[in-house]
CSV table of C-alpha atoms in Angstrom, one decimal:
chain,number,residue,atom,x,y,z
A,1157,MET,CA,-44.7,-198.3,-90.0
A,1158,ASN,CA,-42.7,-196.8,-92.9
A,1159,SER,CA,-39.6,-196.1,-90.9
A,1160,ASN,CA,-36.2,-197.8,-91.5
A,1161,VAL,CA,-33.5,-198.5,-89.1
A,1162,VAL,CA,-30.4,-196.5,-89.6
A,1163,THR,CA,-27.0,-196.7,-87.9
A,1164,LEU,CA,-24.9,-193.6,-87.0
A,1165,SER,CA,-22.2,-192.5,-84.6
A,1166,ILE,CA,-22.8,-190.2,-81.6
A,1167,ASN,CA,-19.6,-189.2,-79.7
A,1168,GLY,CA,-17.8,-192.0,-81.4
A,1169,LYS,CA,-20.3,-194.6,-80.3
A,1170,GLU,CA,-22.2,-196.7,-82.9
A,1171,VAL,CA,-26.0,-196.4,-82.3
A,1172,SER,CA,-29.1,-197.4,-84.2
A,1173,GLY,CA,-32.6,-195.9,-84.4
A,1174,ARG,CA,-35.6,-195.4,-86.6
A,1175,ASP,CA,-35.1,-192.8,-89.3
A,1176,ASP,CA,-38.1,-190.8,-88.0
A,1177,GLU,CA,-36.3,-190.2,-84.7
A,1178,THR,CA,-34.4,-187.0,-84.0
A,1179,ILE,CA,-30.7,-186.9,-82.9
A,1180,LEU,CA,-31.9,-185.8,-79.4
A,1181,GLU,CA,-34.3,-188.6,-79.0
A,1182,LEU,CA,-31.8,-191.2,-80.0
A,1183,ALA,CA,-29.1,-189.7,-77.8
A,1184,LEU,CA,-31.4,-189.8,-74.8
A,1185,GLU,CA,-32.3,-193.4,-75.6
A,1186,ASN,CA,-28.6,-194.2,-75.4
A,1187,GLY,CA,-28.0,-192.3,-72.2
A,1188,ILE,CA,-26.3,-189.4,-73.8
A,1189,GLN,CA,-27.5,-186.1,-72.3
A,1190,ILE,CA,-27.7,-183.0,-74.5
A,1191,PRO,CA,-28.5,-179.6,-72.8
A,1192,ARG,CA,-31.9,-178.3,-73.7
A,1193,LEU,CA,-34.5,-175.8,-72.4
A,1194,CYS,CA,-37.4,-175.5,-74.9
A,1195,TYR,CA,-37.6,-179.2,-75.8
A,1196,LEU,CA,-40.0,-181.3,-73.7
A,1197,GLU,CA,-41.0,-184.8,-74.6
A,1198,GLY,CA,-44.7,-184.9,-75.5
A,1199,LEU,CA,-44.8,-181.3,-76.9
A,1200,SER,CA,-44.1,-180.2,-80.5
A,1201,ILE,CA,-40.6,-179.2,-81.4
A,1202,VAL,CA,-39.7,-175.5,-82.0
A,1203,GLY,CA,-35.9,-175.5,-81.8
A,1204,ALA,CA,-36.1,-172.1,-80.1
A,1205,CYS,CA,-33.4,-172.2,-77.4
A,1206,ARG,CA,-30.6,-173.6,-79.5
A,1207,LEU,CA,-29.0,-175.1,-76.5
A,1208,CYS,CA,-29.1,-178.6,-78.0
A,1209,MET,CA,-26.9,-177.7,-80.9
A,1210,VAL,CA,-24.5,-180.4,-82.0
A,1211,GLU,CA,-21.7,-180.9,-84.5
A,1212,VAL,CA,-22.6,-183.1,-87.5
A,1213,LEU,CA,-19.7,-184.1,-89.8
A,1214,GLY,CA,-20.0,-182.4,-93.2
A,1215,ALA,CA,-22.7,-180.0,-92.0
A,1216,LYS,CA,-21.9,-176.3,-92.5
A,1217,GLY,CA,-23.1,-174.9,-89.2
A,1218,LEU,CA,-24.3,-176.4,-85.9
A,1219,ILE,CA,-27.5,-178.5,-85.9
A,1220,ALA,CA,-30.3,-178.4,-83.4
A,1221,ALA,CA,-30.5,-182.0,-82.2
A,1222,CYS,CA,-34.1,-181.7,-81.2
A,1223,ALA,CA,-35.2,-180.7,-84.7
A,1224,THR,CA,-33.0,-182.9,-86.9
A,1225,ARG,CA,-33.8,-186.5,-87.9
A,1226,ILE,CA,-31.1,-189.1,-87.9
A,1227,THR,CA,-29.7,-190.4,-91.2
A,1228,GLU,CA,-27.6,-193.4,-92.1
A,1229,GLY,CA,-23.9,-192.8,-91.5
A,1230,MET,CA,-24.3,-189.5,-89.6
A,1231,VAL,CA,-21.4,-188.6,-87.4
A,1232,VAL,CA,-22.6,-186.5,-84.4
A,1233,GLN,CA,-20.6,-184.9,-81.7
A,1234,THR,CA,-22.7,-183.6,-78.8
A,1235,ASP,CA,-19.9,-182.2,-76.6
A,1236,SER,CA,-16.8,-180.2,-77.5
A,1237,GLU,CA,-15.1,-177.0,-76.3
A,1238,ARG,CA,-16.7,-175.1,-79.2
A,1239,LEU,CA,-20.2,-176.3,-78.3
A,1240,ALA,CA,-19.6,-175.6,-74.6
A,1241,GLU,CA,-18.6,-172.1,-75.5
A,1242,TYR,CA,-21.7,-171.5,-77.6
A,1243,ARG,CA,-24.0,-173.0,-74.9
A,1244,ARG,CA,-22.4,-170.7,-72.3
A,1245,SER,CA,-23.0,-167.7,-74.5
A,1246,ILE,CA,-26.7,-168.7,-75.0
A,1247,LEU,CA,-27.2,-169.1,-71.3
A,1248,GLU,CA,-25.4,-165.8,-70.5
A,1249,MET,CA,-27.7,-164.0,-73.0
A,1250,LEU,CA,-30.7,-165.4,-71.2
A,1251,PHE,CA,-29.5,-164.2,-67.8
A,1252,ALA,CA,-28.5,-160.8,-69.2
A,1253,GLU,CA,-31.7,-160.2,-71.1
A,1254,GLY,CA,-34.3,-161.2,-68.5
A,1255,PHE,CA,-34.2,-160.5,-64.8
A,1256,HIS,CA,-33.3,-163.6,-62.9
A,1257,VAL,CA,-32.8,-163.3,-59.2
A,1258,CYS,CA,-32.3,-166.9,-58.3
A,1259,SER,CA,-31.9,-166.3,-54.5
A,1260,VAL,CA,-35.5,-165.1,-54.1
A,1261,CYS,CA,-37.1,-167.1,-56.9
A,1262,VAL,CA,-39.9,-169.5,-56.2
A,1263,ALA,CA,-38.1,-172.0,-58.5
A,1264,ASN,CA,-34.7,-171.7,-56.8
A,1265,GLY,CA,-33.1,-175.2,-56.8
A,1266,HIS,CA,-35.7,-176.6,-59.2
A,1267,CYS,CA,-35.1,-174.3,-62.2
A,1268,GLU,CA,-33.8,-175.7,-65.5
A,1269,LEU,CA,-32.1,-172.4,-66.5
A,1270,GLN,CA,-30.2,-172.4,-63.2
A,1271,THR,CA,-29.3,-176.0,-63.5
A,1272,GLN,CA,-28.1,-175.6,-67.1
A,1273,ALA,CA,-26.0,-172.6,-66.0
A,1274,ALA,CA,-24.4,-174.6,-63.1
A,1275,HIS,CA,-23.8,-177.5,-65.4
A,1276,ALA,CA,-22.1,-175.3,-68.0
A,1277,GLY,CA,-19.8,-173.9,-65.3
A,1278,ILE,CA,-21.2,-170.4,-65.4
A,1279,ASP,CA,-20.1,-168.5,-62.3
A,1280,HIS,CA,-20.7,-165.0,-63.6
A,1281,ILE,CA,-22.2,-163.2,-66.6
A,1282,ASP,CA,-19.8,-161.2,-68.7
A,1283,LEU,CA,-22.5,-159.6,-70.9
A,1284,PRO,CA,-24.0,-156.3,-69.5
A,1285,TYR,CA,-27.3,-157.0,-67.7
A,1286,LEU,CA,-30.3,-155.2,-69.4
A,1287,TYR,CA,-32.4,-154.9,-66.2
A,1288,PRO,CA,-35.7,-154.8,-68.1
A,1289,ARG,CA,-38.9,-153.7,-66.4
A,1290,ARG,CA,-41.2,-156.5,-67.3
A,1291,LYS,CA,-44.7,-157.1,-66.0
A,1292,VAL,CA,-46.0,-159.4,-63.3
A,1293,ASP,CA,-49.5,-160.7,-63.8
A,1294,ALA,CA,-51.0,-161.9,-60.5
A,1295,SER,CA,-54.6,-161.6,-61.5
A,1296,HIS,CA,-55.3,-165.3,-61.7
A,1297,ARG,CA,-56.8,-166.9,-58.7
A,1298,LEU,CA,-54.3,-169.8,-58.5
A,1299,PHE,CA,-51.3,-168.9,-60.6
A,1300,GLY,CA,-48.9,-166.0,-61.4
A,1301,LEU,CA,-46.7,-164.9,-64.3
A,1302,ASP,CA,-43.5,-163.1,-63.7
A,1303,ALA,CA,-42.2,-162.1,-67.2
A,1304,ASN,CA,-38.8,-161.2,-65.7
A,1305,ARG,CA,-38.1,-164.9,-65.4
A,1306,CYS,CA,-39.4,-165.9,-68.8
A,1307,ILE,CA,-37.0,-167.3,-71.4
A,1308,LEU,CA,-39.5,-167.6,-74.2
A,1309,CYS,CA,-39.2,-171.4,-74.6
A,1310,THR,CA,-42.9,-171.4,-75.5
A,1311,ARG,CA,-43.6,-174.6,-73.6
A,1312,CYS,CA,-46.6,-173.0,-72.0
A,1313,VAL,CA,-47.9,-171.9,-75.4
A,1314,ARG,CA,-47.5,-175.4,-76.7
A,1315,VAL,CA,-48.9,-177.4,-73.8
A,1316,CYS,CA,-52.0,-175.1,-73.6
A,1317,SER,CA,-52.6,-175.5,-77.3
A,1318,GLU,CA,-51.6,-179.1,-78.0
A,1319,ILE,CA,-52.4,-180.9,-74.8
A,1320,GLU,CA,-55.1,-178.8,-73.0
A,1321,GLY,CA,-56.6,-177.4,-76.2
A,1322,ALA,CA,-57.4,-174.0,-74.6
A,1323,ARG,CA,-54.9,-171.8,-76.5
A,1324,THR,CA,-54.8,-169.2,-73.8
A,1325,TRP,CA,-51.1,-168.4,-74.3
A,1326,SER,CA,-49.3,-166.9,-77.2
A,1327,VAL,CA,-46.2,-164.8,-78.0
A,1328,SER,CA,-46.6,-161.1,-78.8
A,1329,GLY,CA,-43.9,-158.7,-80.1
A,1330,ARG,CA,-40.7,-159.4,-81.8
A,1331,GLY,CA,-37.0,-159.8,-80.9
A,1332,ILE,CA,-36.2,-158.3,-77.5
A,1333,GLU,CA,-39.8,-157.1,-77.2
A,1334,ALA,CA,-41.3,-160.6,-77.5
A,1335,HIS,CA,-43.3,-161.7,-74.5
A,1336,ILE,CA,-46.0,-164.2,-73.4
A,1337,ILE,CA,-49.6,-163.0,-73.4
A,1338,SER,CA,-52.8,-164.6,-72.3
A,1339,ASP,CA,-55.8,-164.2,-74.6
A,1340,PHE,CA,-55.6,-160.7,-76.2
A,1341,ALA,CA,-52.9,-159.4,-73.9
A,1342,THR,CA,-55.6,-159.2,-71.2
A,1343,PRO,CA,-55.1,-160.1,-67.6
A,1344,TRP,CA,-54.8,-163.9,-67.0
A,1345,GLY,CA,-57.4,-163.8,-64.3
A,1346,GLU,CA,-60.0,-162.4,-66.8
A,1347,SER,CA,-59.2,-165.1,-69.4
A,1348,THR,CA,-62.3,-166.7,-70.9
A,1349,THR,CA,-60.2,-169.5,-72.4
A,1350,CYS,CA,-58.0,-170.6,-69.5
A,1351,THR,CA,-59.3,-173.7,-67.8
A,1352,SER,CA,-57.1,-173.2,-64.7
A,1353,CYS,CA,-55.6,-176.7,-65.4
A,1354,GLY,CA,-52.1,-175.5,-64.4
A,1355,LYS,CA,-50.3,-177.5,-67.2
A,1356,CYS,CA,-48.4,-174.3,-68.3
A,1357,VAL,CA,-47.1,-173.8,-64.7
A,1358,GLN,CA,-45.8,-177.4,-64.5
A,1359,VAL,CA,-43.9,-177.3,-67.9
A,1360,CYS,CA,-42.4,-173.9,-67.4
A,1361,PRO,CA,-38.6,-174.5,-66.9
A,1362,THR,CA,-38.1,-171.4,-64.7
A,1363,GLY,CA,-40.2,-169.6,-62.1
A,1364,ALA,CA,-41.9,-167.4,-64.7
A,1365,LEU,CA,-45.2,-169.3,-64.2
A,1366,PHE,CA,-45.8,-170.2,-60.6
A,1367,MET,CA,-48.4,-171.4,-58.2
A,1368,LYS,CA,-49.6,-168.7,-55.7
A,1369,GLY,CA,-48.7,-169.5,-52.1
A,1370,ALA,CA,-45.4,-171.1,-52.9
A,1371,SER,CA,-42.4,-169.2,-51.4
A,1372,THR,CA,-38.8,-169.0,-52.3
A,1373,ALA,CA,-37.4,-172.4,-53.6
A,1374,GLU,CA,-40.7,-174.1,-52.8
A,1375,LEU,CA,-41.9,-174.7,-56.3
A,1376,GLU,CA,-41.0,-178.0,-57.8
A,1377,LYS,CA,-42.4,-178.6,-61.2
A,1378,ARG,CA,-43.8,-181.9,-62.4
A,1379,THR,CA,-43.9,-182.7,-66.1
A,1380,ASP,CA,-44.6,-186.5,-65.8
A,1381,PHE,CA,-48.3,-185.9,-66.6
A,1382,LEU,CA,-47.3,-185.3,-70.2
A,1383,SER,CA,-46.1,-188.8,-70.9
A,1384,TRP,CA,-49.2,-190.3,-69.3
A,1385,ILE,CA,-51.5,-188.2,-71.5
A,1386,THR,CA,-49.5,-189.0,-74.6
A,1387,ALA,CA,-49.5,-192.7,-73.8
A,1388,MET,CA,-53.3,-192.7,-73.3
A,1389,ARG,CA,-53.9,-190.8,-76.5
A,1390,GLU,CA,-51.7,-193.3,-78.5
A,1391,GLN,CA,-53.6,-196.3,-77.0
A,1392,ARG,CA,-57.0,-194.9,-78.0
B,343,MET,CA,5.0,-171.1,-45.2
B,344,ASP,CA,4.3,-167.4,-45.3
B,345,LYS,CA,0.8,-166.5,-44.3
B,346,ILE,CA,-1.2,-164.7,-46.9
B,347,LYS,CA,-2.8,-161.4,-46.1
B,348,LEU,CA,-6.6,-161.8,-46.4
B,349,ALA,CA,-9.1,-158.9,-46.4
B,350,THR,CA,-12.9,-159.1,-46.6
B,351,VAL,CA,-15.2,-156.2,-47.4
B,352,TRP,CA,-19.0,-155.7,-47.2
B,353,LEU,CA,-20.6,-153.5,-49.9
B,354,ASP,CA,-24.3,-153.7,-50.7
B,355,GLY,CA,-25.2,-157.0,-49.3
B,356,CYS,CA,-27.0,-158.4,-46.2
B,357,SER,CA,-23.8,-159.7,-44.4
B,358,GLY,CA,-25.0,-163.3,-45.1
B,359,CYS,CA,-21.8,-164.1,-46.9
B,360,HIS,CA,-19.8,-163.0,-43.9
B,361,MET,CA,-22.1,-165.1,-41.7
B,362,SER,CA,-21.4,-168.0,-44.0
B,363,PHE,CA,-17.7,-167.3,-43.7
B,364,LEU,CA,-18.0,-167.6,-39.9
B,365,ASP,CA,-20.0,-170.8,-40.4
B,366,MET,CA,-16.8,-172.5,-41.4
B,367,ASP,CA,-16.5,-173.2,-37.7
B,368,GLU,CA,-13.4,-175.5,-37.1
B,369,GLN,CA,-12.2,-174.9,-40.6
B,370,LEU,CA,-11.5,-171.4,-39.5
B,371,LEU,CA,-8.8,-172.8,-37.3
B,372,ALA,CA,-7.3,-174.6,-40.3
B,373,LEU,CA,-7.3,-171.4,-42.3
B,374,ALA,CA,-5.9,-169.4,-39.4
B,375,ASP,CA,-2.5,-171.1,-39.9
B,376,ALA,CA,-2.5,-169.9,-43.5
B,377,ILE,CA,-3.9,-166.4,-43.4
B,378,THR,CA,-3.6,-163.1,-41.5
B,379,LEU,CA,-6.9,-161.2,-41.5
B,380,VAL,CA,-5.7,-157.7,-42.2
B,381,TYR,CA,-9.0,-155.9,-42.8
B,382,SER,CA,-12.7,-157.0,-42.4
B,383,PRO,CA,-16.0,-156.0,-40.8
B,384,LEU,CA,-15.1,-158.9,-38.4
B,385,VAL,CA,-12.0,-157.1,-37.1
B,386,ASP,CA,-11.2,-153.5,-36.1
B,387,PHE,CA,-8.6,-152.2,-38.6
B,388,LYS,CA,-9.7,-148.8,-39.9
B,389,GLU,CA,-7.5,-148.5,-42.9
B,390,PHE,CA,-7.4,-150.9,-45.9
B,391,PRO,CA,-3.7,-152.0,-46.1
B,392,PRO,CA,-1.7,-151.3,-49.3
B,393,ASP,CA,-0.5,-154.8,-50.0
B,394,VAL,CA,-3.3,-157.4,-49.6
B,395,ASP,CA,-2.9,-160.8,-51.2
B,396,VAL,CA,-6.6,-161.8,-51.4
B,397,THR,CA,-9.8,-159.8,-50.8
B,398,LEU,CA,-13.2,-161.3,-50.6
B,399,VAL,CA,-15.9,-158.9,-51.6
B,400,GLU,CA,-19.5,-159.3,-50.4
B,401,GLY,CA,-22.2,-157.2,-52.0
B,402,ALA,CA,-22.9,-155.2,-55.1
B,403,VAL,CA,-21.7,-151.7,-56.0
B,404,SER,CA,-24.6,-149.5,-55.1
B,405,SER,CA,-23.3,-146.1,-53.9
B,406,GLU,CA,-20.5,-143.7,-54.7
B,407,GLU,CA,-18.8,-144.9,-51.5
B,408,ASP,CA,-19.0,-148.5,-52.7
B,409,LEU,CA,-17.5,-147.4,-56.0
B,410,HIS,CA,-14.5,-145.5,-54.5
B,411,LYS,CA,-13.9,-148.3,-52.0
B,412,ILE,CA,-13.8,-151.1,-54.6
B,413,GLN,CA,-11.5,-149.1,-56.9
B,414,MET,CA,-9.1,-148.4,-54.0
B,415,ILE,CA,-9.3,-152.1,-52.9
B,416,ARG,CA,-8.6,-153.3,-56.5
B,417,GLN,CA,-5.4,-151.3,-56.6
B,418,ARG,CA,-4.2,-152.7,-53.2
B,419,THR,CA,-5.1,-156.3,-53.8
B,420,LYS,CA,-3.4,-159.1,-55.8
B,421,LEU,CA,-6.5,-161.4,-56.1
B,422,LEU,CA,-10.0,-160.0,-55.9
B,423,VAL,CA,-12.8,-162.6,-55.1
B,424,SER,CA,-16.5,-161.8,-55.8
B,425,LEU,CA,-18.1,-163.6,-52.9
B,426,GLY,CA,-21.8,-164.4,-53.3
B,427,ASP,CA,-24.6,-163.5,-55.7
B,428,CYS,CA,-24.8,-159.7,-54.9
B,429,ALA,CA,-21.1,-159.2,-55.8
B,430,ILE,CA,-21.5,-161.4,-58.9
B,431,THR,CA,-25.0,-160.7,-60.3
B,432,GLY,CA,-26.3,-157.7,-58.4
B,433,ASN,CA,-28.9,-160.1,-56.9
B,434,VAL,CA,-31.5,-158.5,-54.6
B,435,PRO,CA,-29.9,-155.0,-54.4
B,436,SER,CA,-30.1,-154.8,-58.3
B,437,MET,CA,-33.9,-155.3,-58.2
B,438,ARG,CA,-34.1,-151.5,-57.9
B,439,ASN,CA,-32.4,-151.0,-61.3
B,440,PRO,CA,-35.5,-150.8,-63.5
B,441,PHE,CA,-37.0,-148.1,-61.2
B,442,GLY,CA,-34.1,-145.8,-60.4
B,443,PRO,CA,-32.8,-144.5,-57.1
B,444,GLU,CA,-35.2,-141.6,-56.7
B,445,ALA,CA,-38.3,-143.9,-56.8
B,446,ILE,CA,-36.6,-146.2,-54.2
B,447,LEU,CA,-35.8,-143.3,-51.8
B,448,GLU,CA,-39.2,-141.8,-52.2
B,449,ARG,CA,-40.9,-145.1,-51.5
B,450,ALA,CA,-38.7,-145.7,-48.4
B,451,TYR,CA,-38.5,-142.3,-46.9
B,452,LEU,CA,-41.5,-140.3,-48.1
B,453,GLU,CA,-44.4,-142.7,-48.7
B,454,ASP,CA,-44.2,-144.7,-45.6
B,455,GLY,CA,-46.3,-142.5,-43.4
B,456,LEU,CA,-43.4,-141.2,-41.3
B,457,ILE,CA,-44.0,-138.2,-39.0
B,458,ASN,CA,-41.2,-136.1,-40.5
B,459,PRO,CA,-40.7,-137.6,-44.0
B,460,VAL,CA,-37.3,-136.5,-45.4
B,461,ILE,CA,-34.8,-138.2,-47.7
B,462,PRO,CA,-31.4,-138.4,-45.8
B,463,THR,CA,-28.5,-136.5,-47.4
B,464,VAL,CA,-26.1,-136.0,-44.6
B,465,ASN,CA,-23.5,-138.8,-43.8
B,466,VAL,CA,-25.0,-141.2,-46.3
B,467,PRO,CA,-23.4,-141.7,-49.7
B,468,PRO,CA,-25.4,-140.9,-52.8
B,469,LEU,CA,-26.8,-144.0,-54.6
B,470,LEU,CA,-25.6,-144.8,-58.1
B,471,LYS,CA,-28.1,-144.8,-60.9
B,472,THR,CA,-27.9,-148.6,-61.1
B,473,VAL,CA,-26.6,-151.3,-58.8
B,474,GLN,CA,-23.7,-153.0,-60.5
B,475,PRO,CA,-21.9,-156.4,-60.1
B,476,VAL,CA,-18.3,-155.9,-59.0
B,477,HIS,CA,-16.7,-157.3,-62.2
B,478,THR,CA,-18.5,-154.6,-64.3
B,479,VAL,CA,-16.6,-151.9,-62.3
B,480,VAL,CA,-13.2,-153.5,-61.6
B,481,PRO,CA,-11.5,-156.7,-62.9
B,482,VAL,CA,-12.4,-159.8,-60.7
B,483,ASP,CA,-10.2,-162.9,-60.5
B,484,VAL,CA,-12.3,-165.5,-58.8
B,485,PHE,CA,-16.1,-165.9,-58.6
B,486,VAL,CA,-17.8,-167.8,-55.7
B,487,PRO,CA,-21.6,-167.8,-56.4
B,488,GLY,CA,-24.3,-168.6,-53.9
B,489,CYS,CA,-26.7,-166.8,-51.6
B,490,PRO,CA,-24.8,-167.2,-49.5
B,491,PRO,CA,-22.1,-169.5,-50.8
B,492,PRO,CA,-22.0,-172.5,-48.4
B,493,ALA,CA,-19.3,-172.3,-45.8
B,494,GLY,CA,-17.5,-175.3,-47.2
B,495,VAL,CA,-17.3,-173.7,-50.6
B,496,ILE,CA,-15.8,-170.5,-49.2
B,497,TYR,CA,-13.3,-172.7,-47.4
B,498,GLU,CA,-12.4,-174.5,-50.6
B,499,ALA,CA,-12.0,-171.2,-52.4
B,500,VAL,CA,-9.8,-169.6,-49.8
B,501,ALA,CA,-7.8,-172.7,-49.1
B,502,ALA,CA,-7.0,-173.1,-52.8
B,503,LEU,CA,-5.9,-169.5,-53.0
B,504,THR,CA,-3.6,-169.9,-49.9
B,505,GLU,CA,-2.0,-172.9,-51.6
B,506,GLY,CA,-1.6,-171.0,-54.9
B,507,ARG,CA,-4.2,-173.1,-56.7
B,508,THR,CA,-7.1,-171.8,-58.8
B,509,PRO,CA,-10.3,-172.8,-57.0
B,510,ASN,CA,-12.4,-175.3,-58.8
B,511,LEU,CA,-15.9,-174.8,-57.6
B,512,HIS,CA,-17.7,-176.5,-60.5
B,513,GLY,CA,-20.6,-178.6,-59.1
B,514,LEU,CA,-20.2,-177.2,-55.6
B,515,THR,CA,-22.2,-174.0,-55.8
B,516,ARG,CA,-24.4,-172.0,-58.2
B,517,PHE,CA,-26.5,-168.8,-58.4
B,518,GLY,CA,-29.0,-168.9,-55.6
B,519,LYS,CA,-27.4,-171.8,-53.7
């Protein structure tokens, strides 16, 4: 191992870790929670959701904790009124841009977006809702995709490519037009690459990817398989 | 202590929030000492009074009638409370927004194989182009999310307002609760 141990401060607390660890990893090891949506242990890091932004003394802007390695003497603040305001704005934008109807969603009560919003104290959305008309793909025998609930975290894209090795999912379009597609934007049920393993459904933080047959609030996702697979691969 | 004048209104919602209000059970008795219910679907007053202290609004703003009603209520109310997800987010009623009112009316009244299919125009208010959360139409003072908000949360909100406190509902409810 070529890593060195470094010491830094998170929220005024002295903590130590290896210099190949990220701020988020070290924070979690020390029982400090940082809000996040796109990050999932066992998958590669994209820093897409920006919810895990933290303040680092001397840094110009805010830093994504999931995508920044720790260094000696770093002074990190994971919670402040300024960060809370930015996080609320990010969450509000997600609610306004997509079409999230929690009360009739299959993931109601088990949704990471919903949980983060409640945690951030969001009780209404000030931004105007866009009410987009996004597609629902119910062509797969076992699973469905409701793009209205998608927050483009790309966990499904990454788990399919990095863990399952099927590469069924990718992102098409740019900016507000960006959306998840299977294969060449062809119906999921006709996919020649999908192995129907369901990993994408399990890692999806919202009800965008769901199992057919599950009704409102019935879908509880399980991501623990990721740590098992990662551990077995490391042992080999 | 002077009793506060409380009103409740029902716009485009399922009445579930009012059911949840009634689900307060014995807490209603505790509230009864602090409030006078001056207008509500639960009582029989025909006119919305001019000087209401607190109004709980269930439902989204979907029709021209809803719009006129909420604007009039805002003028006559000190504190306006958005009660439940329909009032706050548009919730289920707003699911028609990407399609427009014409498509919804045609689906409901023309395509359902009725014997005499006709879109009703008499005694029903015209639908707005999009269903809107209450706070996009008039200023709202307090938000109580949930579908419906649990009875205990409604109690906490109303009790706080009767005591002159700002309700703190953080951790008690959320969208879809």
